[in-house]
Amino acid sequence: MQKSKYIWFNGKFVPWNSAKTHVLSHGLHYGSGIFEGIRAYSNKTNTFIFRLEDHYKRFYNSAKVAMIKIPYSKKVLEDATIKLLKKNNLKDCYIRPLAFIGDGAIGINPANNKINVIIAAFKWGTYLGDEGVKKGIRTKISSFARMGVNSFMTKSKISGNYINSVFAKREALNAGYDEALMLDTDGFVSEGTGENIFIVRDHKIKTVPITTVLEGLTRDCVLNIAKEENIDVIEQRFTRDELYIADEVFLSGTAAEITPVREIDDRKIGNGKPGRITKLIQERYKNLVKGITNSKHRYLTKI
Ligand SMILES: Cc1ncc(COP(=O)(O)O)c(C=O)c1O
């Protein structure tokens, strides 16, 4: 991650190092915040924010689930995001909007504490590494179950929910893997720490239904691309051993983009190299986000 000049903080563009909050912020103590992860991409002539409106739609949905009342309209935040990229002179970058409950009441009930909103944008390479994107990553089924839907609600990117991902990620890295894959509380495959998961078997794609996982926008793009390519998609729960015997496995996410998985629990997936369908989806996704397929695509907001 590379620092930028400004962060948008409660309506103002402030220098990166001045974007500070009180140590008694409720969000800091209890995880009472919601966030988004957005990317912008450029081609030779233009820069585009990818699915800006859809990300803010999810941001407000997260806030609704978490009962956090955002004191700005969606339009204000979308415009601020565009301005932020311009002011920071950013092209290919990652954008992190966050709304969190501020200081005041210190108990669990946040009472009328102020809701703070920030938007940061900065250069950030691919989440699971360039090498991982090219050659595939090594993963491990986590010993931590994905949070249950009645404990943490999966339609919302609530800050506190992510401690579950932090535990799983650290465990996988400490054991020498690149990423953790998580099972749900019933023991079925769920998702990565910040990615949806797909398998390919006999030329068909299978993915976990959105019932218990985040409604990933990249996941949605994968499903659209598969449809356009006449690849059958099954949305169905599956078990960890189905991962092991899949021909291909890949992850999708704004941060991770399309990342092939080459190994799970020390079992090689397929021939241990990114498969044909994974590479096709990767290529189509890259061309979509960069505006190469269609620079007027409704998912692209030109900067
Ligand atoms: C838990 C989890 N699953 C899946 C995703 C992928 O979602 P998206 O493709 O919208 O980035 C993310 C990232 O936001 C995530 O945090």
Coordinates of C-alpha atoms and ligand atoms in Angstrom, one line a residue, residues 37 55 58 146 157 162 165 191-196 214-219 252-255, ligand 1:
G37 CA -13.5 -2.1 -1.0
H55 CA -20.3 -0.7 -4.0
R58 CA -23.8 -2.3 -0.6
R146 CA -16.9 -19.0 9.0
K157 CA -19.3 -5.7 5.6
Y162 CA -13.6 -9.4 10.0
S165 CA -11.1 -13.5 8.7
E191 CA -15.5 -18.5 1.2
G192 CA -12.0 -17.2 1.6
T193 CA -11.1 -14.5 4.1
G194 CA -12.1 -11.8 1.7
E195 CA -13.1 -13.7 -1.5
N196 CA -15.9 -15.9 -2.9
L214 CA -21.0 -12.0 1.1
E215 CA -22.9 -11.0 -2.1
G216 CA -19.6 -10.4 -3.9
L217 CA -19.7 -8.0 -6.9
T218 CA -16.8 -9.8 -8.5
R219 CA -18.7 -13.1 -8.0
S252 CA -13.0 -13.8 -6.7
G253 CA -12.9 -10.4 -4.9
T254 CA -12.3 -6.7 -5.5
A255 CA -9.0 -6.9 -3.8
Ligands
LIG1 C1 -15.8 -12.1 3.1 C2 -15.8 -11.6 1.7 N1 -16.2 -12.4 0.7 C3 -16.2 -12.1 -0.6 C4 -15.7 -10.8 -0.9 C5 -15.7 -10.4 -2.4 O1 -16.6 -9.4 -2.6 P1 -16.4 -8.4 -3.8 O2 -16.2 -9.2 -5.0 O3 -17.6 -7.5 -3.8 O4 -15.2 -7.6 -3.5 C6 -15.2 -9.9 0.0 C7 -14.7 -8.6 -0.3 O5 -15.4 -7.6 -0.2 C8 -15.3 -10.3 1.4 O6 -14.8 -9.5 2.3

